[in-house]
Amino acid sequence: MNATIVIYGSSTGTCEAIAEKIAQKLGCEAINVQDLTADVVESNQNLILGTSTWGAGELQDDWYDGLRVLQGANLADKTIALFGCGDCESYGDTFVGGIGELYNGIKESGARFVGAVSTDGYTFDDSEAVVDGKFVGLPLDDVNEDDKTDARIDAWVAEISPNL
């Protein structure tokens, strides 16, 4: 596996805990997006990006600066996988919209995206993170569907690992 890093934005600790699980399974480091620099991007071939979703489907606050770092970097040779946290019951109309915001912010970067997830088995009304009938990354609701989180992470990591 090429140099890989998990980068997360977390306000309550949920996305951080999930990022740590993913990093452990991939055998790499997880860092807070507040620590993201151009050097971090340049020194890693694979970027696993995670955000919680706030408000009306928005990124976690620290990701706005992180997104600017990514947009200023050369991502053309990078592989990117996305994951995010949301609340499918209270915010079913903007479920994991933060993943969609991340994707939309860097989709034209030339990076190769891996880890799209079928919408099957998810309960939600709408999501900016759904493109061509699939989530652009791993959606997790660790509040209402915490019993599914570990299995979803395991399946996703198994899917993306050969691409890293």
XYZ file of N, CA and C in Angstrom:
492
model
N 0.853 -1.185 0.000
C 0.000 0.000 0.000
C 0.892 1.239 0.000
N 0.551 2.201 -0.824
C 1.271 3.467 -0.885
C 1.000 4.275 0.373
N 1.759 5.345 0.572
C 1.574 6.207 1.743
C 0.126 6.687 1.806
N -0.493 6.420 2.936
C -1.919 6.700 3.117
C -2.113 7.450 4.422
N -3.041 8.387 4.416
C -3.384 9.110 5.635
C -4.885 9.342 5.681
N -5.441 9.267 6.884
C -6.848 9.579 7.119
C -6.897 10.987 7.700
N -7.699 11.834 7.087
C -7.835 13.228 7.523
C -9.303 13.449 7.859
N -9.571 13.925 9.071
C -10.955 14.066 9.517
C -11.217 15.444 10.099
N -12.474 15.835 10.037
C -12.972 17.009 10.742
C -14.073 16.541 11.661
N -13.960 16.867 12.939
C -14.912 16.352 13.922
C -15.168 17.405 14.991
N -16.419 17.692 15.256
C -16.768 18.665 16.297
C -17.139 17.999 17.610
N -17.728 16.805 17.545
C -18.188 16.136 18.773
C -17.367 14.905 19.118
N -16.465 14.506 18.232
C -15.637 13.338 18.474
C -16.080 12.092 17.735
N -17.285 12.077 17.203
C -17.785 10.890 16.501
C -16.970 10.610 15.245
N -16.789 11.617 14.411
C -16.033 11.412 13.168
C -14.566 11.097 13.474
N -14.035 11.674 14.531
C -12.663 11.368 14.942
C -12.520 9.894 15.319
N -13.466 9.381 16.099
C -13.420 7.973 16.513
C -13.514 7.049 15.300
N -14.367 7.399 14.356
C -14.511 6.602 13.138
C -13.227 6.675 12.308
N -12.638 7.860 12.199
C -11.380 8.022 11.467
C -10.285 7.155 12.082
N -10.240 7.109 13.407
C -9.235 6.282 14.088
C -9.451 4.800 13.785
N -10.711 4.355 13.742
C -11.007 2.958 13.400
C -10.531 2.637 11.988
N -10.850 3.539 11.058
C -10.462 3.322 9.661
C -8.943 3.306 9.531
N -8.279 4.254 10.183
C -6.817 4.315 10.124
C -6.190 3.049 10.696
N -6.741 2.552 11.791
C -6.212 1.322 12.394
C -6.347 0.157 11.422
N -7.491 0.052 10.769
C -7.718 -1.047 9.831
C -6.811 -0.937 8.605
N -6.470 0.293 8.217
C -5.593 0.499 7.061
C -4.118 0.536 7.446
N -3.837 0.551 8.741
C -2.449 0.598 9.198
C -1.772 1.923 8.919
N -2.518 3.017 9.082
C -1.949 4.337 8.813
C -2.341 5.308 9.922
N -1.929 6.532 9.771
C -2.190 7.576 10.751
C -3.476 8.324 10.411
N -4.134 8.839 11.443
C -5.278 9.737 11.272
C -4.898 11.084 11.866
N -5.191 12.159 11.126
C -4.911 13.503 11.636
C -6.151 14.373 11.519
N -6.229 15.363 12.389
C -7.298 16.345 12.326
C -7.041 17.254 11.129
N -8.089 17.636 10.438
C -7.948 18.496 9.266
C -7.290 19.824 9.640
N -7.352 20.226 10.892
C -6.662 21.448 11.334
C -5.155 21.332 11.133
N -4.642 20.111 11.066
C -3.216 19.872 10.877
C -2.835 19.588 9.425
N -3.789 19.738 8.524
C -3.543 19.469 7.109
C -2.714 20.595 6.485
N -1.633 20.201 5.829
C -0.778 21.150 5.115
C -0.511 20.615 3.714
N 0.050 21.466 2.884
C 0.432 21.036 1.535
C 1.450 19.909 1.609
N 2.344 19.937 2.596
C 3.346 18.876 2.747
C 2.697 17.530 3.056
N 1.653 17.536 3.884
C 0.930 16.300 4.199
C 0.323 15.727 2.921
N -0.301 16.582 2.127
C -0.919 16.131 0.875
C 0.145 15.572 -0.057
N 1.239 16.297 -0.192
C 2.292 15.879 -1.124
C 2.941 14.560 -0.723
N 3.068 14.304 0.573
C 3.780 13.111 1.024
C 2.900 11.864 1.115
N 1.634 11.968 0.758
C 0.729 10.817 0.799
C 0.062 10.607 -0.549
N 0.120 9.385 -1.032
C -0.510 9.031 -2.303
C -2.020 8.873 -2.153
N -2.439 8.375 -0.977
C -3.844 8.084 -0.730
C -4.365 8.965 0.395
N -5.456 9.654 0.123
C -6.070 10.535 1.106
C -7.467 10.011 1.423
N -7.666 9.634 2.673
C -8.974 9.174 3.131
C -9.563 10.339 3.920
N -10.594 10.960 3.395
C -11.122 12.207 3.944
C -12.471 11.981 4.600
N -12.613 12.441 5.846
C -13.862 12.252 6.570
C -14.369 13.527 7.210
N -15.675 13.706 7.149
C -16.303 14.885 7.743
C -17.637 14.523 8.368
N -17.959 15.229 9.403
C -19.325 15.165 9.908
C -20.134 16.189 9.108
N -21.442 16.113 9.206
C -22.324 17.012 8.467
C -23.082 17.882 9.459
N -23.162 19.162 9.151
C -23.799 20.125 10.054
C -24.808 20.971 9.304
N -25.701 21.594 10.052
C -26.667 22.517 9.455
C -27.465 21.854 8.355
N -27.534 22.524 7.232
C -28.307 22.027 6.088
C -27.393 21.271 5.131
N -26.672 20.262 5.657
C -25.820 19.433 4.816
C -24.444 20.010 4.580
N -23.929 20.769 5.544
C -22.656 21.449 5.362
C -21.494 20.677 5.980
N -20.306 21.048 5.524
C -19.067 20.487 6.050
C -18.880 20.834 7.519
N -18.116 20.019 8.208
C -17.652 20.370 9.550
C -16.770 21.615 9.390
N -16.884 22.549 10.315
C -16.268 23.877 10.182
C -14.793 23.874 9.798
N -13.995 23.003 10.377
C -12.557 23.008 10.107
C -12.226 22.609 8.672
N -13.170 21.970 7.997
C -12.915 21.503 6.637
C -12.877 22.632 5.619
N -13.435 23.808 5.937
C -13.416 24.882 4.938
C -11.977 25.307 4.639
N -11.144 25.426 5.670
C -9.719 25.716 5.442
C -9.027 24.505 4.819
N -9.376 23.303 5.278
C -8.789 22.087 4.721
C -9.093 21.921 3.243
N -10.289 22.274 2.851
C -10.676 22.178 1.443
C -9.831 23.130 0.597
N -9.538 24.303 1.131
C -8.667 25.241 0.403
C -7.255 24.658 0.234
N -6.755 23.968 1.256
C -5.443 23.319 1.143
C -5.490 22.291 0.010
N -6.522 21.468 -0.016
C -6.649 20.450 -1.068
C -6.780 21.080 -2.443
N -7.563 22.145 -2.539
C -7.762 22.800 -3.829
C -6.488 23.457 -4.345
N -5.579 23.808 -3.440
C -4.314 24.410 -3.837
C -3.214 23.392 -4.117
N -3.504 22.121 -3.878
C -2.509 21.058 -4.069
C -2.708 20.371 -5.416
N -1.679 19.679 -5.852
C -1.776 18.867 -7.056
C -2.299 17.488 -6.646
N -3.540 17.208 -6.954
C -4.161 15.935 -6.583
C -4.242 14.962 -7.753
N -3.674 15.334 -8.889
C -3.837 14.552 -10.114
C -3.393 13.094 -9.988
N -2.386 12.812 -9.197
C -1.901 11.437 -9.068
C -2.383 10.763 -7.791
N -3.305 11.382 -7.091
C -3.753 10.884 -5.786
C -4.989 9.996 -5.919
N -5.146 9.114 -4.941
C -6.365 8.331 -4.797
C -7.067 8.848 -3.548
N -8.348 9.130 -3.684
C -9.120 9.702 -2.585
C -10.337 8.839 -2.303
N -10.562 8.591 -1.016
C -11.785 7.920 -0.556
C -12.414 8.824 0.500
N -13.728 8.905 0.484
C -14.462 9.797 1.377
C -15.349 9.002 2.329
N -15.495 9.518 3.551
C -16.462 8.965 4.491
C -17.028 10.106 5.310
N -18.200 9.868 5.881
C -18.786 10.936 6.670
C -19.878 10.470 7.589
N -20.161 11.340 8.541
C -21.184 11.070 9.546
C -22.388 11.969 9.311
N -23.549 11.413 9.571
C -24.776 12.182 9.450
C -25.857 11.579 10.322
N -27.003 12.211 10.297
C -28.165 11.792 11.086
C -29.312 11.575 10.111
N -29.585 10.305 9.794
C -30.587 9.996 8.773
C -32.016 10.258 9.249
N -32.240 10.308 10.545
C -33.596 10.533 11.055
C -33.923 12.019 11.169
N -33.087 12.776 11.827
C -33.363 14.201 12.019
C -33.044 15.034 10.784
N -32.083 14.570 9.986
C -31.652 15.332 8.808
C -31.669 14.445 7.571
N -32.765 13.739 7.375
C -32.898 12.820 6.243
C -32.875 13.499 4.895
N -33.148 14.811 4.858
C -33.151 15.529 3.584
C -31.777 16.086 3.213
N -30.813 16.005 4.145
C -29.445 16.456 3.865
C -28.433 15.437 4.395
N -28.823 14.185 4.442
C -28.004 13.127 5.040
C -26.599 13.103 4.448
N -25.601 13.125 5.287
C -24.171 13.138 4.953
C -23.813 14.107 3.821
N -24.498 15.228 3.797
C -24.216 16.236 2.778
C -22.783 16.732 2.802
N -22.132 16.634 3.957
C -20.738 17.050 4.050
C -19.835 16.274 3.103
N -20.121 14.984 2.928
C -19.341 14.185 1.962
C -19.502 14.777 0.563
N -20.723 15.139 0.225
C -20.985 15.746 -1.070
C -20.247 17.059 -1.250
N -20.182 17.860 -0.183
C -19.453 19.132 -0.251
C -17.961 18.891 -0.498
N -17.386 17.922 0.203
C -15.975 17.588 -0.018
C -15.754 17.151 -1.463
N -16.593 16.228 -1.912
C -16.481 15.706 -3.274
C -16.593 16.836 -4.306
N -17.618 17.665 -4.153
C -17.817 18.752 -5.117
C -16.660 19.741 -5.113
N -16.011 19.908 -3.977
C -14.900 20.836 -3.885
C -13.633 20.369 -4.574
N -13.494 19.049 -4.785
C -12.246 18.532 -5.383
C -12.472 17.567 -6.543
N -13.711 17.419 -6.983
C -13.990 16.420 -8.029
C -13.302 16.716 -9.355
N -12.974 17.962 -9.614
C -12.314 18.324 -10.872
C -10.791 18.335 -10.735
N -10.254 17.813 -9.643
C -8.825 17.887 -9.336
C -7.973 16.894 -10.125
N -8.599 15.932 -10.758
C -7.856 14.888 -11.455
C -7.540 13.691 -10.573
N -7.944 13.748 -9.306
C -7.736 12.615 -8.400
C -8.652 11.466 -8.800
N -8.255 10.270 -8.412
C -9.082 9.083 -8.644
C -9.853 8.817 -7.356
N -11.170 8.772 -7.461
C -12.021 8.523 -6.297
C -12.395 7.050 -6.241
N -12.287 6.474 -5.050
C -12.674 5.088 -4.816
C -13.606 5.046 -3.617
N -14.353 3.960 -3.498
C -15.163 3.762 -2.302
C -16.593 4.253 -2.369
N -17.149 4.377 -3.570
C -18.570 4.721 -3.671
C -19.390 3.597 -3.036
N -20.516 3.950 -2.437
C -21.327 2.988 -1.685
C -22.767 3.031 -2.175
N -23.350 1.870 -2.362
C -24.751 1.762 -2.761
C -25.650 2.400 -1.711
N -26.741 2.978 -2.160
C -27.720 3.567 -1.233
C -28.607 2.495 -0.595
N -28.499 1.254 -1.056
C -29.291 0.162 -0.484
C -28.980 0.012 1.003
N -30.031 -0.124 1.798
C -29.859 -0.320 3.229
C -29.795 0.967 4.034
N -29.851 2.101 3.351
C -29.844 3.395 4.035
C -31.238 4.011 3.956
N -31.648 4.652 5.039
C -32.933 5.341 5.083
C -32.665 6.842 5.121
N -33.048 7.557 4.067
C -32.868 9.001 3.980
C -33.757 9.511 2.854
N -33.986 10.821 2.834
C -34.820 11.407 1.792
C -34.003 11.941 0.626
N -32.882 12.606 0.942
C -32.064 13.213 -0.093
C -30.652 13.390 0.443
N -29.694 13.466 -0.474
C -28.312 13.688 -0.065
C -27.509 14.231 -1.237
N -26.767 15.287 -0.968
C -25.849 15.838 -1.962
C -24.706 14.863 -2.232
N -24.540 13.890 -1.350
C -23.468 12.913 -1.487
C -23.813 11.771 -2.443
N -25.017 11.766 -2.985
C -25.409 10.731 -3.943
C -25.199 11.253 -5.361
N -24.363 10.542 -6.101
C -24.075 10.879 -7.494
C -24.253 9.599 -8.301
N -25.027 9.671 -9.351
C -25.297 8.513 -10.204
C -25.821 7.314 -9.402
N -26.670 7.593 -8.407
C -27.340 6.537 -7.657
C -26.536 5.910 -6.538
N -25.315 6.412 -6.281
C -24.482 5.881 -5.201
C -23.942 7.031 -4.353
N -23.683 6.740 -3.077
C -22.964 7.699 -2.255
C -21.533 7.776 -2.773
N -20.951 8.972 -2.810
C -19.572 9.128 -3.297
C -18.551 8.649 -2.271
N -19.015 8.248 -1.109
C -18.148 7.722 -0.065
C -18.981 6.935 0.926
N -18.369 6.588 2.033
C -19.035 5.782 3.062
C -19.865 6.662 3.988
N -21.198 6.507 3.966
C -22.052 7.246 4.890
C -22.272 6.441 6.167
N -22.172 7.129 7.303
C -22.374 6.473 8.587
C -23.285 7.318 9.465
N -24.209 6.663 10.132
C -25.057 7.316 11.132
C -24.804 6.584 12.436
N -23.841 7.103 13.190
C -23.441 6.440 14.419
C -24.370 6.776 15.586
N -25.421 7.526 15.309
C -26.417 7.854 16.333
C -27.602 6.895 16.222
N -28.181 6.820 15.042
C -29.394 6.025 14.837
C -29.125 4.608 14.352
N -27.964 4.385 13.732
C -27.642 3.073 13.172
C -26.266 2.615 13.626
N -25.928 2.880 14.892
C -24.609 2.524 15.396
C -24.346 1.026 15.340
N -25.409 0.241 15.326
C -25.252 -1.209 15.237
C -24.742 -1.654 13.855
N -24.780 -0.760 12.863
C -24.322 -1.088 11.512
C -22.951 -0.493 11.192
N -22.459 0.379 12.068
C -21.229 1.127 11.773
C -20.029 0.222 11.531
N -19.737 -0.679 12.442
C -18.537 -1.513 12.297
C -18.576 -2.371 11.035
N -19.721 -2.971 10.745
C -19.828 -3.806 9.537
C -19.673 -2.958 8.272
N -20.234 -1.750 8.286
C -20.107 -0.868 7.124
C -18.653 -0.441 6.924
N -17.967 -0.130 8.020
C -16.554 0.242 7.921
C -15.742 -0.933 7.391
N -15.963 -2.115 7.942
C -15.206 -3.296 7.506
C -15.391 -3.568 6.015
N -16.628 -3.511 5.545
C -16.905 -3.770 4.133
C -16.253 -2.716 3.245
N -16.309 -1.469 3.667
C -15.746 -0.367 2.882
C -14.226 -0.443 2.831
N -13.609 -0.680 3.968
C -12.144 -0.797 4.000
C -11.691 -1.971 3.123
N -12.413 -3.083 3.172
C -12.071 -4.225 2.312
C -12.189 -3.861 0.843
N -13.155 -3.019 0.506
C -13.341 -2.601 -0.886
C -12.258 -1.641 -1.354
N -11.900 -0.660 -0.522
C -10.938 0.342 -0.978
C -9.486 -0.102 -0.875
N -9.181 -1.022 0.037
C -7.784 -1.426 0.282
C -7.024 -1.838 -0.984
N -7.604 -2.644 -1.876
C -6.847 -3.035 -3.074
C -6.519 -1.851 -3.992
N -7.221 -0.732 -3.827
C -7.015 0.440 -4.673
C -6.008 1.427 -4.089
N -5.491 1.119 -2.900
C -4.595 2.070 -2.226
C -3.130 1.679 -2.402
